[in-house]
Coordinates of C-alpha atoms in Angstrom, one line a residue:
M549 CA -62.3 -76.8 6.3
I550 CA -62.1 -73.2 7.1
P551 CA -65.7 -72.0 8.4
D552 CA -67.3 -70.0 6.6
D553 CA -68.9 -68.3 9.8
P554 CA -66.8 -65.7 10.9
A555 CA -68.0 -65.2 14.6
R556 CA -67.5 -68.6 14.5
A557 CA -63.7 -68.2 14.3
A558 CA -63.3 -64.5 16.0
V559 CA -64.3 -65.4 19.8
V560 CA -63.3 -63.9 22.9
R561 CA -59.8 -65.0 23.6
S562 CA -59.4 -63.9 27.7
T563 CA -61.5 -65.2 30.0
P564 CA -61.2 -65.3 33.9
D565 CA -59.0 -67.9 34.0
F566 CA -56.0 -66.5 31.6
V567 CA -55.0 -63.2 28.9
G568 CA -55.7 -64.0 25.4
W569 CA -54.8 -62.6 22.2
P570 CA -55.8 -58.7 21.7
D571 CA -58.3 -58.7 19.6
D572 CA -56.3 -56.6 17.2
V573 CA -52.8 -59.4 17.3
A574 CA -55.4 -62.2 16.7
R575 CA -56.8 -60.2 13.6
H576 CA -53.7 -60.3 12.2
Y577 CA -53.2 -63.6 13.0
R578 CA -56.3 -64.7 11.1
E579 CA -55.6 -63.0 8.3
V580 CA -52.1 -64.1 7.5
G581 CA -53.6 -67.5 7.8
W582 CA -51.1 -68.1 10.7
W583 CA -54.4 -69.3 12.0
A584 CA -56.6 -71.6 9.9
G585 CA -59.5 -70.9 11.3
R586 CA -60.0 -75.0 13.0
T587 CA -60.1 -76.4 15.3
L588 CA -58.2 -79.8 16.3
G589 CA -60.9 -82.1 16.0
E590 CA -62.4 -80.7 12.2
E591 CA -57.7 -81.1 11.3
L592 CA -57.9 -84.9 12.3
R593 CA -61.2 -85.0 10.2
G594 CA -59.1 -82.7 7.8
W595 CA -56.3 -85.3 7.4
A596 CA -58.0 -88.2 7.4
T597 CA -60.3 -86.4 4.4
R598 CA -56.8 -86.3 2.3
A599 CA -55.3 -89.4 3.2
P600 CA -57.6 -91.7 4.5
D601 CA -55.5 -94.4 4.2
H602 CA -52.3 -93.2 5.1
T603 CA -50.8 -95.1 8.4
A604 CA -51.4 -92.1 10.7
V605 CA -50.1 -94.0 14.4
V606 CA -47.8 -97.4 14.8
S607 CA -48.0 -98.5 18.3
G608 CA -46.9 -101.8 19.7
D609 CA -49.7 -104.2 17.6
D610 CA -52.0 -101.1 16.5
R611 CA -51.4 -100.0 13.9
W612 CA -53.9 -97.1 12.7
T613 CA -54.3 -95.3 8.7
Y614 CA -56.1 -91.6 8.8
R615 CA -59.7 -93.2 8.4
E616 CA -59.1 -95.8 11.9
L617 CA -57.9 -92.5 13.5
D618 CA -60.9 -90.7 13.2
L619 CA -63.2 -93.3 13.6
R620 CA -62.0 -94.3 16.9
A621 CA -61.6 -90.4 18.1
D622 CA -65.4 -90.3 17.8
V623 CA -65.9 -93.7 19.4
V624 CA -63.7 -92.2 21.8
A625 CA -65.5 -89.1 22.0
A626 CA -69.0 -90.7 22.2
R627 CA -68.0 -92.9 25.0
L628 CA -66.9 -90.1 27.4
E629 CA -70.0 -88.2 27.0
E630 CA -72.1 -91.0 28.0
A631 CA -69.6 -91.1 30.5
G632 CA -71.3 -88.0 31.6
I633 CA -68.2 -85.5 30.7
R634 CA -69.5 -82.5 28.2
H635 CA -68.2 -79.9 26.3
G636 CA -65.4 -76.8 28.6
D637 CA -64.8 -79.9 31.3
A638 CA -60.9 -80.1 32.4
V639 CA -60.3 -84.1 32.5
V640 CA -56.9 -84.6 33.8
L641 CA -55.1 -87.1 31.0
Q642 CA -52.8 -89.7 32.2
L643 CA -51.2 -92.4 29.7
P644 CA -48.1 -93.5 28.3
N645 CA -47.1 -93.6 25.1
S646 CA -49.6 -95.3 23.3
A647 CA -52.2 -95.4 20.7
A648 CA -54.8 -95.2 23.1
F649 CA -53.5 -91.4 23.6
V650 CA -53.4 -90.2 20.6
A651 CA -57.1 -91.4 20.3
I652 CA -58.1 -90.4 23.6
L653 CA -56.7 -86.3 22.7
F654 CA -58.6 -86.8 19.7
G655 CA -62.0 -87.7 21.3
L656 CA -61.5 -84.8 23.9
F657 CA -60.7 -81.8 21.1
R658 CA -63.9 -83.3 19.3
L659 CA -66.1 -83.5 22.3
G660 CA -64.7 -79.4 23.6
A661 CA -63.7 -81.4 27.1
R662 CA -60.3 -79.9 28.2
P663 CA -56.9 -82.2 28.5
V664 CA -55.1 -81.8 31.3
I665 CA -51.9 -83.4 29.9
A666 CA -50.1 -85.2 33.3
L667 CA -46.9 -87.3 32.5
A668 CA -46.8 -90.7 33.2
A669 CA -44.5 -90.6 35.8
H670 CA -46.7 -88.4 38.0
R671 CA -48.1 -89.4 41.0
R672 CA -50.6 -87.4 43.7
S673 CA -48.8 -84.5 44.2
E674 CA -49.0 -83.3 41.4
V675 CA -52.0 -85.2 39.8
E676 CA -53.7 -84.0 43.4
H677 CA -52.7 -80.1 42.1
F678 CA -53.9 -80.7 37.9
C679 CA -57.5 -81.9 39.5
R680 CA -57.4 -79.2 41.8
T681 CA -56.3 -76.0 40.2
T682 CA -58.4 -76.7 37.1
D683 CA -62.1 -78.1 38.3
A684 CA -61.5 -81.3 36.8
T685 CA -64.3 -83.4 36.3
A686 CA -62.7 -86.9 35.3
Y687 CA -59.3 -88.9 36.1
L688 CA -58.5 -90.5 33.2
C689 CA -55.6 -92.4 33.4
A690 CA -54.3 -96.2 32.4
D691 CA -54.3 -99.1 35.1
V692 CA -50.5 -100.2 36.0
V693 CA -47.4 -98.6 34.0
D694 CA -44.3 -99.8 35.2
G695 CA -45.4 -101.0 38.8
F696 CA -47.6 -97.8 39.5
D697 CA -51.5 -98.8 40.1
H698 CA -53.0 -95.6 38.7
R699 CA -56.5 -96.9 39.7
G700 CA -55.3 -96.4 43.3
L701 CA -54.3 -93.0 42.9
A702 CA -57.9 -92.9 41.2
D703 CA -59.7 -93.2 44.4
E704 CA -57.0 -91.3 45.8
M705 CA -58.3 -88.6 43.6
L706 CA -62.1 -89.2 43.7
E707 CA -61.9 -88.7 48.1
T708 CA -60.1 -85.5 47.8
V709 CA -61.3 -83.4 44.7
P710 CA -64.8 -81.9 44.7
S711 CA -65.8 -81.1 42.0
L712 CA -64.0 -84.9 40.3
R713 CA -67.4 -87.1 39.4
T714 CA -65.5 -90.2 37.9
A715 CA -62.0 -91.6 36.8
L716 CA -61.7 -93.8 33.5
V717 CA -59.0 -96.8 33.1
V718 CA -57.6 -97.9 30.0
G719 CA -57.2 -101.2 30.5
D720 CA -58.2 -102.9 33.2
P721 CA -60.8 -101.1 35.2
G722 CA -61.3 -102.5 38.7
H723 CA -64.0 -101.5 40.3
H724 CA -63.7 -98.2 37.4
R725 CA -65.4 -97.0 34.4
R726 CA -63.2 -98.6 31.5
L727 CA -62.6 -96.3 28.3
S728 CA -61.7 -98.8 24.9
T729 CA -60.9 -97.0 22.3
A730 CA -62.0 -100.0 20.1
P731 CA -64.3 -98.6 17.2
P732 CA -67.5 -99.1 17.3
A733 CA -69.9 -102.1 18.4
P734 CA -72.4 -103.2 15.6
G735 CA -75.3 -100.8 17.0
E736 CA -73.3 -97.9 19.1
R737 CA -74.5 -94.9 18.3
I738 CA -71.1 -92.7 17.7
G739 CA -72.6 -89.2 16.8
V740 CA -70.7 -86.7 18.7
V741 CA -71.5 -82.8 17.3
E742 CA -68.0 -80.9 17.8
R743 CA -68.4 -77.8 19.7
A744 CA -65.9 -76.4 20.0
R745 CA -64.0 -72.6 18.2
P746 CA -61.3 -72.4 16.9
G747 CA -60.2 -69.6 20.2
D748 CA -60.9 -71.9 22.2
L749 CA -59.4 -73.4 25.4
A750 CA -58.1 -76.6 23.7
L751 CA -55.4 -78.5 26.0
L752 CA -53.7 -77.5 29.5
L753 CA -49.9 -78.4 28.8
L754 CA -47.3 -78.8 31.8
S755 CA -45.0 -75.5 32.2
G756 CA -40.9 -76.7 33.2
G757 CA -41.7 -74.6 36.5
T758 CA -39.4 -73.2 39.0
T759 CA -41.7 -71.9 41.4
G760 CA -43.7 -74.8 43.9
Q761 CA -46.2 -77.0 42.1
P762 CA -46.2 -77.0 38.1
K763 CA -47.9 -74.4 36.1
L764 CA -50.1 -75.1 33.3
G765 CA -50.2 -73.3 30.0
P766 CA -53.2 -72.4 28.5
R767 CA -53.5 -73.7 24.6
T768 CA -56.2 -72.4 22.2
H769 CA -57.3 -75.3 18.9
D770 CA -55.1 -72.0 16.7
D771 CA -52.7 -71.2 18.2
W772 CA -51.4 -74.9 19.3
S773 CA -52.4 -76.3 16.0
Y774 CA -50.6 -73.7 14.4
S775 CA -47.0 -74.4 16.6
G776 CA -47.4 -78.2 15.2
R777 CA -48.0 -76.5 11.0
A778 CA -45.6 -74.5 11.4
M779 CA -42.8 -77.0 12.7
A780 CA -43.4 -79.4 9.6
E781 CA -43.4 -76.4 7.3
A782 CA -40.0 -75.6 9.1
I783 CA -38.3 -79.0 9.8
P784 CA -39.2 -80.2 7.0
Y785 CA -41.7 -82.9 7.2
E786 CA -43.8 -84.8 4.4
S787 CA -46.3 -87.5 3.4
T788 CA -42.8 -89.5 3.8
T789 CA -41.8 -88.8 7.2
V790 CA -42.5 -91.6 9.5
T791 CA -41.6 -90.0 13.3
L792 CA -40.2 -92.0 15.9
V793 CA -40.8 -90.5 19.7
S794 CA -39.4 -92.0 22.5
L795 CA -39.2 -89.4 24.8
A796 CA -43.0 -89.2 27.4
I797 CA -45.3 -88.2 25.0
G798 CA -46.6 -85.4 27.3
H799 CA -44.2 -83.1 27.1
N800 CA -45.3 -80.3 24.4
W801 CA -41.9 -81.4 22.5
P802 CA -43.2 -84.7 21.8
L803 CA -46.5 -84.3 21.2
T804 CA -45.8 -81.0 18.2
H805 CA -42.4 -81.7 17.4
G806 CA -43.5 -85.6 17.0
M807 CA -47.4 -85.8 17.0
L808 CA -48.6 -83.2 15.9
A809 CA -46.2 -81.7 13.2
T810 CA -46.2 -85.2 11.9
F811 CA -49.9 -85.0 11.5
H812 CA -50.0 -81.4 9.5
A813 CA -47.6 -83.5 6.8
G814 CA -50.1 -86.4 6.8
G815 CA -47.3 -88.8 7.8
T816 CA -46.5 -91.9 10.3
L817 CA -46.3 -91.1 13.9
V818 CA -44.4 -94.1 15.3
L819 CA -44.7 -94.1 19.9
A820 CA -41.8 -96.3 21.8
E821 CA -42.8 -97.0 25.5
T822 CA -39.1 -95.7 26.7
P823 CA -36.6 -94.5 24.5
D824 CA -33.7 -97.4 25.4
P825 CA -31.6 -98.0 21.8
V826 CA -32.2 -101.3 21.4
D827 CA -35.8 -101.6 21.8
C828 CA -35.6 -97.9 19.5
F829 CA -33.4 -99.0 16.9
E830 CA -35.2 -102.2 15.9
L831 CA -38.1 -99.5 15.2
V832 CA -36.2 -97.4 12.8
E833 CA -35.2 -100.3 11.0
R834 CA -39.1 -102.1 11.7
E835 CA -41.2 -98.7 10.4
R836 CA -38.5 -97.1 8.3
V837 CA -37.9 -93.9 10.9
T838 CA -37.2 -90.9 9.3
D839 CA -37.0 -88.4 12.6
T840 CA -36.9 -88.6 15.9
G841 CA -36.2 -86.3 19.0
L842 CA -33.6 -86.9 22.1
V843 CA -32.3 -85.1 24.8
P844 CA -28.2 -84.9 24.7
G845 CA -28.3 -87.7 27.7
T846 CA -30.9 -90.4 26.0
A847 CA -28.6 -89.5 22.6
L848 CA -25.4 -90.5 24.4
L849 CA -26.8 -93.4 25.2
W850 CA -28.1 -93.9 21.1
M851 CA -24.3 -93.2 20.0
D852 CA -22.8 -96.1 22.8
E853 CA -25.0 -98.7 20.9
A854 CA -25.5 -97.5 17.7
P855 CA -21.4 -98.8 16.3
W856 CA -22.7 -102.3 18.0
T857 CA -26.1 -102.8 16.6
R858 CA -27.1 -105.0 13.8
A859 CA -30.1 -103.0 13.2
D860 CA -30.5 -100.8 9.8
L861 CA -30.1 -97.3 10.9
S862 CA -30.0 -95.9 7.3
S863 CA -33.7 -94.9 6.6
L864 CA -32.6 -92.0 9.6
R865 CA -32.4 -88.3 8.5
R866 CA -32.7 -86.2 11.3
V867 CA -32.0 -86.7 14.7
A868 CA -33.0 -83.6 16.7
I869 CA -31.8 -82.8 19.6
G870 CA -32.9 -81.0 22.7
G871 CA -34.5 -80.4 26.1
S872 CA -30.6 -79.3 27.8
K873 CA -28.0 -77.4 25.6
L874 CA -26.1 -80.1 23.3
D875 CA -22.3 -79.7 24.3
P876 CA -20.7 -79.1 21.0
E877 CA -18.2 -81.4 21.3
L878 CA -21.0 -84.3 21.6
A879 CA -22.9 -82.3 18.6
R880 CA -20.0 -82.5 16.1
Q881 CA -20.3 -86.5 17.0
V882 CA -24.0 -87.5 16.4
E883 CA -24.0 -87.4 12.5
P884 CA -21.2 -89.4 11.9
V885 CA -22.0 -91.9 14.7
L886 CA -26.3 -92.0 13.9
G887 CA -25.8 -91.3 10.5
A888 CA -28.4 -88.9 10.4
R889 CA -28.0 -85.0 10.4
L890 CA -28.0 -83.2 13.8
Q891 CA -31.1 -81.1 14.4
Q892 CA -30.4 -78.4 17.6
M893 CA -33.8 -77.6 19.1
F894 CA -35.0 -75.9 21.9
G895 CA -39.2 -74.8 23.0
M896 CA -40.8 -75.0 25.8
A897 CA -44.8 -75.7 26.9
E898 CA -45.7 -71.6 26.8
G899 CA -44.8 -71.7 23.3
L900 CA -42.2 -70.5 21.5
I901 CA -39.7 -73.5 19.5
G902 CA -36.7 -72.9 17.4
F903 CA -34.8 -75.3 14.9
V904 CA -31.7 -75.2 13.5
R905 CA -32.2 -76.2 9.6
D906 CA -30.7 -78.5 6.9
D907 CA -29.5 -75.9 5.1
D908 CA -28.1 -73.6 8.0
P909 CA -24.4 -73.0 8.2
E910 CA -22.4 -75.7 9.9
E911 CA -20.8 -73.2 12.5
M912 CA -24.4 -72.3 13.9
R913 CA -25.6 -76.6 13.7
I914 CA -23.0 -77.1 15.8
R915 CA -22.8 -74.2 18.6
S916 CA -26.7 -72.8 18.0
Q917 CA -30.2 -73.9 19.0
G918 CA -31.4 -72.9 16.0
R919 CA -34.4 -70.0 14.3
P920 CA -37.7 -69.7 15.8
V921 CA -39.8 -71.5 13.0
S922 CA -42.5 -68.6 12.9
P923 CA -41.5 -65.7 11.0
G924 CA -44.4 -63.9 13.5
D925 CA -42.3 -65.2 16.8
E926 CA -40.5 -62.3 19.0
I927 CA -37.7 -62.5 20.7
R928 CA -36.2 -59.9 23.0
V929 CA -32.9 -60.4 25.2
V930 CA -32.5 -58.1 27.9
D931 CA -30.4 -57.1 30.7
A932 CA -31.9 -57.1 34.8
D933 CA -34.0 -53.9 33.6
D934 CA -35.8 -55.2 30.4
H935 CA -32.9 -53.1 28.4
D936 CA -32.0 -55.3 25.1
V937 CA -28.8 -56.1 25.0
P938 CA -26.4 -55.8 22.0
E939 CA -26.4 -58.9 19.5
A940 CA -23.8 -61.6 20.8
E941 CA -24.0 -60.8 24.2
V942 CA -26.0 -62.5 27.4
G943 CA -29.3 -61.7 28.6
E944 CA -32.8 -62.8 29.7
M945 CA -34.8 -64.4 25.9
L946 CA -38.1 -62.0 26.1
A947 CA -40.9 -64.0 23.8
R948 CA -44.0 -63.3 22.0
G949 CA -46.1 -64.3 19.0
P950 CA -48.8 -66.6 17.2
Y951 CA -48.5 -69.5 19.6
T952 CA -46.6 -68.2 22.7
I953 CA -48.6 -67.9 25.4
R954 CA -50.0 -64.8 27.0
S955 CA -51.0 -65.2 31.1
Y956 CA -50.6 -69.0 33.0
Y957 CA -54.0 -71.0 33.8
R958 CA -55.6 -69.2 37.0
A959 CA -52.3 -68.3 38.1
P960 CA -52.4 -64.4 38.2
E961 CA -49.3 -64.4 41.1
H962 CA -47.2 -66.3 38.6
D963 CA -48.3 -63.9 35.2
R964 CA -47.0 -60.8 37.1
R965 CA -43.8 -62.2 37.4
S966 CA -43.1 -64.4 34.4
F967 CA -45.0 -61.8 31.3
T968 CA -44.7 -58.3 30.4
R969 CA -47.4 -55.7 30.1
D970 CA -46.7 -55.6 26.4
G971 CA -47.5 -59.8 26.2
Y972 CA -43.8 -60.5 26.0
Y973 CA -42.8 -64.0 28.0
R974 CA -40.2 -64.2 30.7
T975 CA -38.7 -67.6 29.4
G976 CA -35.9 -67.7 32.0
D977 CA -33.6 -68.6 29.7
L978 CA -30.2 -66.3 29.7
V979 CA -29.1 -66.5 25.6
R980 CA -26.9 -65.0 22.6
L981 CA -28.8 -64.2 20.0
L982 CA -26.3 -64.3 17.0
P983 CA -26.1 -62.7 13.6
G984 CA -28.8 -64.4 11.1
G985 CA -31.4 -64.9 14.3
F986 CA -29.8 -67.9 15.9
V987 CA -30.6 -68.4 19.5
E988 CA -27.5 -69.6 21.8
F989 CA -28.0 -70.9 24.9
A990 CA -26.3 -69.7 27.8
G991 CA -27.6 -70.5 31.0
R992 CA -31.1 -69.8 32.9
V993 CA -32.7 -67.2 35.3
K994 CA -34.2 -68.9 37.3
D995 CA -34.1 -71.5 40.5
Q996 CA -34.7 -74.8 38.1
I997 CA -33.1 -78.1 37.7
N998 CA -32.8 -80.0 34.1
R999 CA -32.4 -82.6 34.3
G1000 CA -31.9 -84.8 31.1
G1001 CA -34.6 -82.5 29.4
E1002 CA -36.7 -82.6 32.5
K1003 CA -37.5 -79.4 34.5
I1004 CA -37.2 -79.5 38.0
S1005 CA -38.5 -76.7 40.2
A1006 CA -36.8 -76.4 43.1
Q1007 CA -38.6 -75.0 45.7
E1008 CA -41.4 -77.4 44.9
V1009 CA -38.8 -80.2 46.0
E1010 CA -37.7 -78.2 49.0
S1011 CA -41.1 -77.7 50.4
H1012 CA -41.2 -81.7 50.4
V1013 CA -37.8 -81.9 52.0
M1014 CA -38.6 -79.2 54.5
A1015 CA -41.4 -81.4 56.0
H1016 CA -39.1 -84.4 57.0
P1017 CA -39.2 -84.3 60.8
R1018 CA -35.4 -84.5 61.2
I1019 CA -34.6 -81.6 59.0
R1020 CA -33.7 -78.0 60.2
Q1021 CA -33.3 -76.3 56.5
A1022 CA -32.6 -77.7 53.0
A1023 CA -32.1 -75.9 49.7
V1024 CA -32.1 -78.3 46.2
V1025 CA -29.4 -76.9 43.7
G1026 CA -28.3 -78.1 40.1
V1027 CA -24.6 -79.9 39.9
P1028 CA -22.9 -80.7 36.3
D1029 CA -23.6 -84.0 34.6
T1030 CA -21.5 -85.0 31.3
V1031 CA -25.1 -87.1 30.1
L1032 CA -27.9 -85.6 31.8
G1033 CA -26.6 -81.9 32.2
E1034 CA -27.4 -81.4 35.7
R1035 CA -28.1 -83.7 39.2
C1036 CA -30.2 -82.7 41.4
C1037 CA -28.8 -82.2 44.6
V1038 CA -30.7 -81.5 49.0
C1039 CA -27.8 -79.9 50.8
V1040 CA -30.0 -80.5 54.1
V1041 CA -29.1 -79.3 58.4
P1042 CA -30.6 -81.6 59.9
S1043 CA -32.1 -81.1 63.2
G1044 CA -31.3 -84.7 64.8
R1045 CA -29.6 -87.6 62.9
A1046 CA -29.7 -87.2 59.3
P1047 CA -31.7 -89.0 56.5
G1048 CA -29.2 -90.2 53.7
V1049 CA -30.4 -89.8 49.9
N1050 CA -32.1 -93.1 50.0
E1051 CA -34.3 -92.4 53.0
L1052 CA -34.9 -89.3 51.7
R1053 CA -35.9 -90.5 48.7
A1054 CA -38.9 -93.0 50.0
F1055 CA -40.1 -90.1 52.0
L1056 CA -40.5 -88.4 49.1
T1057 CA -42.1 -91.5 47.7
E1058 CA -44.9 -91.4 50.1
R1059 CA -45.5 -88.0 49.9
G1060 CA -46.4 -88.5 46.2
L1061 CA -43.0 -87.1 44.4
A1062 CA -42.4 -87.7 41.1
A1063 CA -39.7 -90.0 40.7
Y1064 CA -37.5 -87.9 38.1
K1065 CA -38.1 -85.2 41.0
M1066 CA -36.1 -87.6 43.8
P1067 CA -32.9 -85.7 44.8
D1068 CA -29.8 -87.6 43.0
A1069 CA -27.1 -87.1 46.4
C1070 CA -27.8 -85.8 49.4
E1071 CA -25.5 -83.3 51.5
I1072 CA -25.3 -82.6 55.1
L1073 CA -24.2 -79.8 56.1
D1074 CA -24.2 -77.6 59.4
S1075 CA -25.5 -74.7 57.9
L1076 CA -26.3 -73.3 54.6
P1077 CA -24.4 -70.1 52.9
V1078 CA -25.8 -67.1 52.5
T1079 CA -25.9 -63.8 50.4
A1080 CA -25.0 -60.2 51.9
L1081 CA -28.9 -59.9 51.8
G1082 CA -29.5 -62.8 53.6
K1083 CA -30.8 -65.6 50.9
I1084 CA -29.8 -68.9 50.8
D1085 CA -26.0 -68.7 48.0
K1086 CA -27.2 -71.2 45.7
A1087 CA -24.2 -70.3 44.0
A1088 CA -22.0 -71.3 46.2
L1089 CA -23.4 -74.1 47.0
S1090 CA -23.8 -75.9 43.8
V1091 CA -20.1 -75.1 43.6
A1092 CA -19.6 -76.1 47.2
V1093 CA -21.0 -79.6 46.4
G1094 CA -20.0 -79.8 42.6
G1095 CA -17.6 -82.6 42.3
R1096 CA -19.2 -85.1 45.4
G1097 CA -20.5 -88.3 44.8
D1098 CA -24.1 -89.3 46.5
D1099 CA -24.4 -89.4 50.3
E1100 CA -25.2 -93.0 51.4

């Protein structure tokens, strides 16, 4: 229900930690109804009231209705409060795809604490960065995922991060505190007073990152909730929608396209542990999945498996593909092979989301990555001097709107490079703006590798590689790959015996770098090429090593 108290909705939208929307802009977003004036905890309460017995989430043996999810969010909020977590606390949340993730996320929203979403694949380097950047008071993780014991990482974080007071574990807690999402025990008190306001910071989302450690995007209840509702309206989703999320739910796209948009429409969210086509096809048949989202590499695996599967995929209506640009020839094969409508899309943790609609022209469904989901989205395509380029010419895409952030969290140096004075976000994407407002992606401005939809900061990997005692110079570049889009290649000038790619991976693993950021290849060179200004010529490096294989 929209609050009657205007003072509750009209909150301050800028803090010392991040820049919010100007008052007049925020007022406009509320007046036109894009911002509904409800917290995410209140949204869940509304969904549960509207359709209490409709299935909300399916994961493994868990099958919860909206009423049950709402109750479990209450229980989680109460248990978090008992553990000492308070309104305004930052909590690093690192869980795999599971119903527990959903209940805990909404429990944090209801308590007014701020989840900092880490990927299950992250390790010490990233988790410590998130804890220190946000002054997190708690680290919330699973026990063991894919053979990695997060409880040991919790021990390290508690020893090294001064602000961290506690670690909570889903599953076997070891010597840490256990957090359960089970219904309340007889006599258990579950009363939690929601203290959050719609304009408050709701969560911090991982940015793809192009320099150093990943940056965090501050999302308010108002703007992030609207991003899911706008997506549900644009796709469109209905109460009969059953959405399968097989990609890591910690990314903004699975969170909004998968979870938030589905809930706004009153549909059902189905969570898979991995995108493996055999397992996912069984879920499609069993749950009568209607919609799902993939990255190009995963889509190719699904298309390879589809002709041989015995699973009934006839319920599948749409397959959204994004994360990196889909090759047009592959795009033409999606519908005949999978028997579902191709829906190209683009999106970013900073906000802007776009989709191809079902009734868009065939040429645009194949060529473009879609149109923004909201009438409030503003896009410019500019040259190096920020001058608008003519239609269909390539330039960098700038974006602002009712769910695109105006700054990163506690990152003023990055803000000066990433945002214009009038509030546009510099996406770093090179695009063409086509007739009808369609966007076609043409590359990247920033020093970033897009490996199967996972954005890897070249500078971050380089900084770890340079810590190796036998490496004098290093440069990380992306090289073309037909499945992943790009592979990560590290080019090194050694100062002694050259390390091979396996030795280097082991070294980076010891330093706590996430597995998806590991180099696919290591090229040993006598020197690195430089530009006329003396900078490492990464374009020349990428071309030079693009056709080579792994060095080992």
